[in-house]
């Protein structure tokens, strides 16, 4: 089955390269005439390989509608424990067998993945399938398919991708897990006409029954002989009706679906899946704190939730738990005047049982403590913060706490406000940490300093009111060597840290999460953080769509922002009004992969030192710098394979 | 209803233009909260305008999936008699109400268009609706929708276009025709579950009937009293069953669809359509002979037809008649060695009744006479041609005849072959015309001439064996002034004509029919012919897909050719295996529009002279030259409107 669709397409035609004539020219590809003309659209008679191209692509590939087919190879994945690995299965019709503008429907069936020792990765639990849906024409939204069997429609001349993920639990026994995905071209779904046919059959049945009734009523006062004759006639009639086409065959009694299934399955394209689960358990608490903002405002508007209502808490809770699966430390946020920002990881107060559940969660690397006075600096608000801090500072998880008060302050007056707030906070909790994001120096400083130098000097203005200096990667451009200049301004002995963020910038070739960037470019965001040595990462928003007040409203990216910036998942309602769970973007999955790569590099560093890990990163061709990293997936697999081998047979 | 979707999107976001923050920034568009959250996906309770953006675009617009909404305006069209006019209706979901990854379904209902005096343009006859389906990502294929009511599925974040055409018969009374298109968001189509439900109901009915049967059979030998009691019981049971839910309401008796319809229709977005049909009848025989090749080879391969079989004749006949609707003069073709080409308009011999039906058709401007010896020069083949010519040269339609023997000859030996064939032909029919295509001079001429000069001198080599000198527009590039140099080499007094063709070239800005070119660029192919004054036009192929041997096989453009080159329609089977009629491309419709514009310009010329028509073409901004013509539809409407007004009130 390895090479069952060999007649794949070449590259798309190029304008002006010669050729012509109404003959087929020099590239008469000589398709094998495997399908008989007359039964061409009868999918129950031919193997699916005659109808559909099936092939696999790595998770970093952008599989658009125009993607040309390639030969089918079996899937082989490597995954640590507590790691999620994904791969794409691409489908493209070779011919049409459906109708209504569709090329046809395929059924996708996924088995559990089992090891020799009988352990399982269960489909629908650890193994999921999602359809890759384009946003602004770029494949991005991952809409869940039904498990273990789902149908999707293929369009003529279009490639469709299915995203398969395996999320290996930390306790999964290591070993090789094998399973299978079967893809079968099927007849069009039962449509209107089938329903109409059923309705018409019911009318027939009804007419028959009415005639029996009239017959029976007519003889009730007749002689016993007539009664018996009539009853015989009715019995015969009923007998006939029961055996008539409308009632003879039906789903309730015979196992017709099963028969169909067996028949179909023998025609399927079968895609073998091998997953090597290895011993290492990715740290439950990510080595890199990566804080990601969830807009409270967007949730309130889009889902029409009253602030503080039960439904509001439920929605925030759902969003928090959902995002936590991506090795991220979520914070909710609401923007105030002049880029003041209220941020908090837990919507419940510190004395609520939920607070410890949130803050104490092993998967949460760090948490934002709400500082309500950022929006309204009443005495009551300040008192609330004091009470919160008195509780939190006694907890084990207090070391994870940080405050994020202002986004990208640019003026000395804004620095001053941060100072005031920081002093309020440290008045109660002297060891509290404040995070401040910035991309430039103070706009109203003396002006004697050049802009990059002013940027470097920000810590002198914010010290000691900020501990986490979080700078935009955009400032560095392609100049990785500037990292040293930033960090040498910091005082690690005074708990000062350097974090980075990406948002609108950097653009172009540099790693970021915008829609339309290469898969490796998105994944490289975390490679960059690892190489530059920052100790944390911030991303401003995961759900910052344009305003809407209906969950199912069309997703619109905000004007003035690059498409995809501030949006890493979509409301499920957009793809299925009955769904309420977020729909992840492929960019979010690639970010998670980057977070996992970070752990591989950490593991390798712990074994051989950071220099060896840096050398591994380069010699595999995976990442040299923000303008030079792999465009191909292979380099990533080489790096991961090397870490796996080194861990199992250390040299 | 003019402005019922005003909150249209602006242009797509631009990278790096500022903005940010998780607030909505400066473009909080303040959508009206028209839809209640809880009933948001219940389309039966809200006007469709809350669910779908609807707007109109001209036929030259490329309406891709990313096309942003605009305000809705009513449709107003101008059409002469015997003219086909088209417009596009764009749809884009504002929110999702469907499921399975769809935003939802809309129902499109089109009325007849009626005039005050009671005349009609009937939907399904003169008025058609087709869905615009992308090929290689470019909206191109026009897949018919069911008439008068059809459903289409909209995808989240994607614009879909419907192409409405009005084909005005030559005999249509002039007047203003008005009608309406109603677009209604509807609940998802009856799906599997409805069919399953019907099946389960049938099982229930069957069980009931079986119990009656057992009951009846049990009492047959009992006392009359028991018989009567049992019969009563059966009657009651039947009565109940007939009134039970599975049989109570059904499609056969109550008009439930009508009630639904009324309710739905009051919620529809209504799009008024005004068509002004004016007095002028576009000439039944096109003023410009435009010959278009249909590959016989592709038909034989794709539909697996044996050459000369009944099905083969039927298929050619269907293709011929279908293409004739586009003001084109079709010819079938088969390529031989060295660009020899067998071309013929009618597959039947000259003495067959079909021959006069084909050749005598008023809509056919010119026809290709088959010259079989082009492929096999046996004496028999030559004799066949002689017999054909003896018949044809006596006919009235003989003046339409031409021979097309060789495509783009480049060597003197090829010229020599043409001379031999032409002499054979003129031996029997001295006034026969031969068409030869070329884009360069003879490759093996003395070399003393520069390449453009060699090209100009081709008539001296081909005279008198060619009458129709058909040159590639590619040779001219943007230099319209070279036309004079070509035509001054010709001898109109000896019936020599200058025709042009486009194929792979010209590219770039120049008019051609490639996929991905602007709509006005495709339509301008005929504007160019009109302005340059050629007396005919040739296009090499309308169905030249890559080889396939199944009608429903995926369409692949030939490698080495620009996408869309040689392909102006698609096999209907690709979009619906049950369909056998070709599916037109938008490029074919735009070509027809160009042919119609040609007639408008001819009409204006006939009233005011060619200079005035040239001036009209320029002053409307419609066409200056192959590198300068309108990108907007408006200029075309201005030209057409001016011709209409001038005709009705000549100055």
GROMACS .gro file of C-alpha atoms in nm, chain B residues 134-413:
model
  280
  785UNK     CA    1  -1.270   2.827  -0.807
  786UNK     CA    2  -1.018   2.645  -1.024
  787UNK     CA    3  -0.662   2.668  -0.887
  788UNK     CA    4  -0.809   2.914  -0.639
  789UNK     CA    5  -0.945   3.149  -0.906
  790UNK     CA    6  -1.324   3.178  -0.940
  791UNK     CA    7  -1.390   3.029  -1.283
  792UNK     CA    8  -1.631   2.738  -1.326
  793UNK     CA    9  -2.002   2.819  -1.347
  794UNK     CA   10  -2.189   2.524  -1.200
  795UNK     CA   11  -2.565   2.540  -1.265
  796UNK     CA   12  -2.797   2.584  -0.968
  797UNK     CA   13  -3.139   2.433  -0.961
  798UNK     CA   14  -3.408   2.666  -1.085
  799UNK     CA   15  -3.620   2.841  -0.958
  800UNK     CA   16  -3.504   2.751  -0.607
  801UNK     CA   17  -3.171   2.621  -0.498
  802UNK     CA   18  -2.971   2.583  -0.181
  803UNK     CA   19  -2.604   2.655  -0.141
  804UNK     CA   20  -2.377   2.614   0.158
  805UNK     CA   21  -2.167   2.906   0.279
  806UNK     CA   22  -1.838   2.855   0.459
  807UNK     CA   23  -1.728   3.064   0.759
  808UNK     CA   24  -1.521   3.360   0.649
  809UNK     CA   25  -1.566   3.288   0.280
  810UNK     CA   26  -1.742   3.482   0.008
  811UNK     CA   27  -1.936   3.278  -0.248
  812UNK     CA   28  -2.062   3.418  -0.578
  813UNK     CA   29  -2.368   3.328  -0.782
  814UNK     CA   30  -2.363   3.418  -1.150
  815UNK     CA   31  -2.697   3.533  -1.289
  816UNK     CA   32  -2.737   3.551  -1.665
  817UNK     CA   33  -3.021   3.679  -1.878
  818UNK     CA   34  -3.014   3.554  -2.234
  819UNK     CA   35  -3.256   3.775  -2.427
  820UNK     CA   36  -3.411   3.603  -2.732
  821UNK     CA   37  -3.395   3.795  -3.064
  822UNK     CA   38  -3.774   3.818  -3.066
  823UNK     CA   39  -3.815   3.948  -2.709
  824UNK     CA   40  -4.036   4.259  -2.700
  825UNK     CA   41  -3.831   4.557  -2.581
  826UNK     CA   42  -3.921   4.703  -2.243
  827UNK     CA   43  -3.825   4.709  -1.881
  828UNK     CA   44  -3.842   4.367  -1.718
  829UNK     CA   45  -3.844   4.346  -1.341
  830UNK     CA   46  -3.808   4.056  -1.109
  831UNK     CA   47  -3.659   3.956  -0.782
  832UNK     CA   48  -3.407   3.725  -0.629
  833UNK     CA   49  -3.484   3.624  -0.271
  834UNK     CA   50  -3.205   3.493  -0.053
  835UNK     CA   51  -3.303   3.320   0.268
  836UNK     CA   52  -3.090   3.164   0.537
  837UNK     CA   53  -3.236   2.819   0.600
  838UNK     CA   54  -3.188   2.538   0.843
  839UNK     CA   55  -2.947   2.264   0.743
  840UNK     CA   56  -3.075   2.022   0.482
  841UNK     CA   57  -3.246   1.712   0.598
  842UNK     CA   58  -2.957   1.490   0.688
  843UNK     CA   59  -2.887   1.132   0.768
  844UNK     CA   60  -3.067   1.153   1.094
  845UNK     CA   61  -3.393   1.242   0.919
  846UNK     CA   62  -3.357   0.938   0.700
  847UNK     CA   63  -3.270   0.724   0.999
  848UNK     CA   64  -3.573   0.857   1.180
  849UNK     CA   65  -3.795   0.767   0.885
  850UNK     CA   66  -3.640   0.421   0.880
  851UNK     CA   67  -3.704   0.370   1.248
  852UNK     CA   68  -4.061   0.483   1.209
  853UNK     CA   69  -4.107   0.222   0.942
  854UNK     CA   70  -3.978  -0.041   1.180
  855UNK     CA   71  -4.238   0.068   1.433
  856UNK     CA   72  -4.514   0.051   1.173
  857UNK     CA   73  -4.399  -0.292   1.067
  858UNK     CA   74  -4.405  -0.420   1.424
  859UNK     CA   75  -4.759  -0.290   1.473
  860UNK     CA   76  -4.873  -0.454   1.152
  861UNK     CA   77  -4.715  -0.784   1.252
  862UNK     CA   78  -4.903  -0.777   1.580
  863UNK     CA   79  -5.234  -0.713   1.399
  864UNK     CA   80  -5.156  -1.000   1.170
  865UNK     CA   81  -5.088  -1.237   1.459
  866UNK     CA   82  -5.404  -1.117   1.628
  867UNK     CA   83  -5.612  -1.180   1.316
  868UNK     CA   84  -5.459  -1.518   1.243
  869UNK     CA   85  -5.519  -1.626   1.602
  870UNK     CA   86  -5.896  -1.573   1.588
  871UNK     CA   87  -5.972  -1.709   1.244
  872UNK     CA   88  -6.103  -2.040   1.384
  873UNK     CA   89  -6.272  -1.885   1.687
  874UNK     CA   90  -6.638  -1.802   1.744
  875UNK     CA   91  -6.811  -1.525   1.547
  876UNK     CA   92  -6.828  -1.318   1.864
  877UNK     CA   93  -6.455  -1.340   1.912
  878UNK     CA   94  -6.407  -1.275   1.543
  879UNK     CA   95  -6.606  -0.954   1.565
  880UNK     CA   96  -6.429  -0.844   1.881
  881UNK     CA   97  -6.094  -0.908   1.724
  882UNK     CA   98  -6.195  -0.724   1.410
  883UNK     CA   99  -6.304  -0.427   1.620
  884UNK     CA  100  -5.971  -0.434   1.797
  885UNK     CA  101  -5.783  -0.445   1.468
  886UNK     CA  102  -5.991  -0.156   1.335
  887UNK     CA  103  -5.912   0.050   1.642
  888UNK     CA  104  -5.545  -0.038   1.615
  889UNK     CA  105  -5.532   0.057   1.249
  890UNK     CA  106  -5.714   0.380   1.329
  891UNK     CA  107  -5.459   0.463   1.597
  892UNK     CA  108  -5.165   0.371   1.378
  893UNK     CA  109  -5.292   0.592   1.099
  894UNK     CA  110  -5.316   0.882   1.338
  895UNK     CA  111  -4.984   0.812   1.511
  896UNK     CA  112  -4.692   1.053   1.460
  897UNK     CA  113  -4.510   0.844   1.201
  898UNK     CA  114  -4.809   0.853   0.967
  899UNK     CA  115  -5.011   1.153   1.085
  900UNK     CA  116  -4.827   1.434   0.910
  901UNK     CA  117  -4.664   1.371   0.580
  902UNK     CA  118  -4.571   1.543   0.260
  903UNK     CA  119  -4.826   1.375   0.045
  904UNK     CA  120  -5.134   1.538   0.187
  905UNK     CA  121  -5.074   1.859   0.378
  906UNK     CA  122  -4.906   2.153   0.212
  907UNK     CA  123  -4.651   2.191   0.485
  908UNK     CA  124  -4.379   2.311   0.250
  909UNK     CA  125  -4.596   2.608   0.150
  910UNK     CA  126  -4.636   2.726   0.507
  911UNK     CA  127  -4.263   2.707   0.561
  912UNK     CA  128  -4.209   2.892   0.238
  913UNK     CA  129  -4.426   3.187   0.330
  914UNK     CA  130  -4.265   3.222   0.667
  915UNK     CA  131  -3.917   3.202   0.520
  916UNK     CA  132  -3.985   3.445   0.240
  917UNK     CA  133  -4.083   3.727   0.472
  918UNK     CA  134  -3.733   3.707   0.620
  919UNK     CA  135  -3.548   3.700   0.288
  920UNK     CA  136  -3.302   3.951   0.154
  921UNK     CA  137  -3.475   4.069  -0.162
  922UNK     CA  138  -3.274   4.179  -0.454
  923UNK     CA  139  -3.466   4.371  -0.718
  924UNK     CA  140  -3.362   4.317  -1.079
  925UNK     CA  141  -3.440   4.563  -1.359
  926UNK     CA  142  -3.351   4.469  -1.712
  927UNK     CA  143  -3.391   4.718  -1.992
  928UNK     CA  144  -3.427   4.525  -2.315
  929UNK     CA  145  -3.379   4.762  -2.605
  930UNK     CA  146  -3.480   4.746  -2.967
  931UNK     CA  147  -3.158   4.655  -3.139
  932UNK     CA  148  -3.112   4.288  -3.228
  933UNK     CA  149  -2.750   4.177  -3.213
  934UNK     CA  150  -2.677   4.020  -3.554
  935UNK     CA  151  -2.760   3.650  -3.548
  936UNK     CA  152  -2.446   3.592  -3.751
  937UNK     CA  153  -2.160   3.748  -3.556
  938UNK     CA  154  -1.992   4.036  -3.742
  939UNK     CA  155  -1.657   3.884  -3.646
  940UNK     CA  156  -1.589   3.523  -3.735
  941UNK     CA  157  -1.431   3.377  -3.421
  942UNK     CA  158  -1.319   3.019  -3.469
  943UNK     CA  159  -1.262   2.806  -3.159
  944UNK     CA  160  -1.109   2.460  -3.151
  945UNK     CA  161  -1.263   2.163  -2.971
  946UNK     CA  162  -1.015   1.881  -2.923
  947UNK     CA  163  -1.158   1.563  -3.068
  948UNK     CA  164  -0.877   1.372  -2.895
  949UNK     CA  165  -0.973   1.497  -2.551
  950UNK     CA  166  -1.338   1.405  -2.607
  951UNK     CA  167  -1.245   1.056  -2.723
  952UNK     CA  168  -1.010   0.995  -2.430
  953UNK     CA  169  -1.207   1.151  -2.151
  954UNK     CA  170  -1.546   1.010  -2.247
  955UNK     CA  171  -1.398   0.686  -2.384
  956UNK     CA  172  -1.568   0.721  -2.717
  957UNK     CA  173  -1.479   0.513  -3.014
  958UNK     CA  174  -1.407   0.730  -3.313
  959UNK     CA  175  -1.709   0.725  -3.543
  960UNK     CA  176  -1.943   0.549  -3.301
  961UNK     CA  177  -2.297   0.675  -3.243
  962UNK     CA  178  -2.196   0.805  -2.898
  963UNK     CA  179  -1.899   0.984  -3.054
  964UNK     CA  180  -2.124   1.167  -3.301
  965UNK     CA  181  -2.368   1.251  -3.021
  966UNK     CA  182  -2.092   1.396  -2.806
  967UNK     CA  183  -1.944   1.606  -3.086
  968UNK     CA  184  -2.292   1.728  -3.176
  969UNK     CA  185  -2.359   1.827  -2.815
  970UNK     CA  186  -2.028   2.010  -2.788
  971UNK     CA  187  -2.084   2.191  -3.118
  972UNK     CA  188  -2.434   2.310  -3.029
  973UNK     CA  189  -2.332   2.411  -2.681
  974UNK     CA  190  -2.040   2.622  -2.797
  975UNK     CA  191  -2.238   2.780  -3.081
  976UNK     CA  192  -2.440   2.963  -2.814
  977UNK     CA  193  -2.134   3.176  -2.741
  978UNK     CA  194  -2.130   3.355  -3.082
  979UNK     CA  195  -1.837   3.133  -3.177
  980UNK     CA  196  -1.776   2.919  -3.486
  981UNK     CA  197  -1.652   2.590  -3.346
  982UNK     CA  198  -1.417   2.352  -3.522
  983UNK     CA  199  -1.308   2.009  -3.407
  984UNK     CA  200  -0.941   1.936  -3.426
  985UNK     CA  201  -0.685   1.662  -3.399
  986UNK     CA  202  -0.314   1.728  -3.405
  987UNK     CA  203  -0.081   1.537  -3.633
  988UNK     CA  204   0.293   1.536  -3.680
  989UNK     CA  205   0.483   1.865  -3.689
  990UNK     CA  206   0.179   2.072  -3.600
  991UNK     CA  207  -0.029   1.941  -3.890
  992UNK     CA  208  -0.385   1.974  -3.778
  993UNK     CA  209  -0.706   1.815  -3.895
  994UNK     CA  210  -0.990   2.061  -3.842
  995UNK     CA  211  -1.358   2.033  -3.926
  996UNK     CA  212  -1.674   2.203  -3.811
  997UNK     CA  213  -1.914   1.923  -3.899
  998UNK     CA  214  -1.837   1.558  -3.823
  999UNK     CA  215  -2.077   1.439  -4.094
 1000UNK     CA  216  -1.994   1.430  -4.469
 1001UNK     CA  217  -2.122   1.706  -4.697
 1002UNK     CA  218  -2.400   1.488  -4.836
 1003UNK     CA  219  -2.542   1.411  -4.491
 1004UNK     CA  220  -2.850   1.612  -4.385
 1005UNK     CA  221  -2.658   1.724  -4.073
 1006UNK     CA  222  -2.403   1.903  -4.294
 1007UNK     CA  223  -2.650   2.162  -4.419
 1008UNK     CA  224  -2.795   2.196  -4.070
 1009UNK     CA  225  -2.447   2.278  -3.939
 1010UNK     CA  226  -2.306   2.485  -4.225
 1011UNK     CA  227  -2.630   2.668  -4.295
 1012UNK     CA  228  -2.685   2.772  -3.933
 1013UNK     CA  229  -2.719   3.152  -3.923
 1014UNK     CA  230  -2.521   3.163  -3.597
 1015UNK     CA  231  -2.219   3.002  -3.757
 1016UNK     CA  232  -2.001   3.272  -3.913
 1017UNK     CA  233  -1.752   3.044  -4.086
 1018UNK     CA  234  -1.677   2.672  -4.101
 1019UNK     CA  235  -1.371   2.454  -4.133
 1020UNK     CA  236  -1.383   2.196  -4.412
 1021UNK     CA  237  -1.207   1.874  -4.317
 1022UNK     CA  238  -0.899   1.792  -4.520
 1023UNK     CA  239  -0.835   1.433  -4.419
 1024UNK     CA  240  -0.508   1.396  -4.617
 1025UNK     CA  241  -0.348   1.625  -4.362
 1026UNK     CA  242  -0.310   1.317  -4.144
 1027UNK     CA  243  -0.298   1.041  -4.403
 1028UNK     CA  244  -0.248   1.146  -4.764
 1029UNK     CA  245  -0.383   0.834  -4.934
 1030UNK     CA  246  -0.556   0.861  -5.268
 1031UNK     CA  247  -0.880   0.755  -5.097
 1032UNK     CA  248  -0.852   1.044  -4.854
 1033UNK     CA  249  -0.791   1.284  -5.139
 1034UNK     CA  250  -1.087   1.146  -5.327
 1035UNK     CA  251  -1.308   1.202  -5.021
 1036UNK     CA  252  -1.204   1.568  -5.010
 1037UNK     CA  253  -1.273   1.613  -5.381
 1038UNK     CA  254  -1.622   1.467  -5.339
 1039UNK     CA  255  -1.687   1.693  -5.038
 1040UNK     CA  256  -1.572   2.002  -5.226
 1041UNK     CA  257  -1.783   1.924  -5.530
 1042UNK     CA  258  -2.088   1.930  -5.305
 1043UNK     CA  259  -1.992   2.223  -5.081
 1044UNK     CA  260  -1.882   2.463  -5.354
 1045UNK     CA  261  -2.233   2.461  -5.496
 1046UNK     CA  262  -2.392   2.571  -5.168
 1047UNK     CA  263  -2.490   2.918  -5.052
 1048UNK     CA  264  -2.291   2.864  -4.735
 1049UNK     CA  265  -1.971   2.792  -4.933
 1050UNK     CA  266  -1.862   3.154  -4.872
 1051UNK     CA  267  -1.822   3.062  -4.502
 1052UNK     CA  268  -1.581   2.778  -4.579
 1053UNK     CA  269  -1.212   2.774  -4.492
 1054UNK     CA  270  -0.935   2.519  -4.453
 1055UNK     CA  271  -0.702   2.520  -4.153
 1056UNK     CA  272  -0.419   2.278  -4.233
 1057UNK     CA  273  -0.115   2.362  -4.027
 1058UNK     CA  274  -0.063   2.533  -3.695
 1059UNK     CA  275   0.223   2.782  -3.681
 1060UNK     CA  276   0.447   2.651  -3.964
 1061UNK     CA  277   0.803   2.767  -3.911
 1062UNK     CA  278   1.007   2.602  -4.187
 1063UNK     CA  279   1.010   2.636  -4.565
 1064UNK     CA  280   0.942   2.261  -4.591
   0.00000   0.00000   0.00000
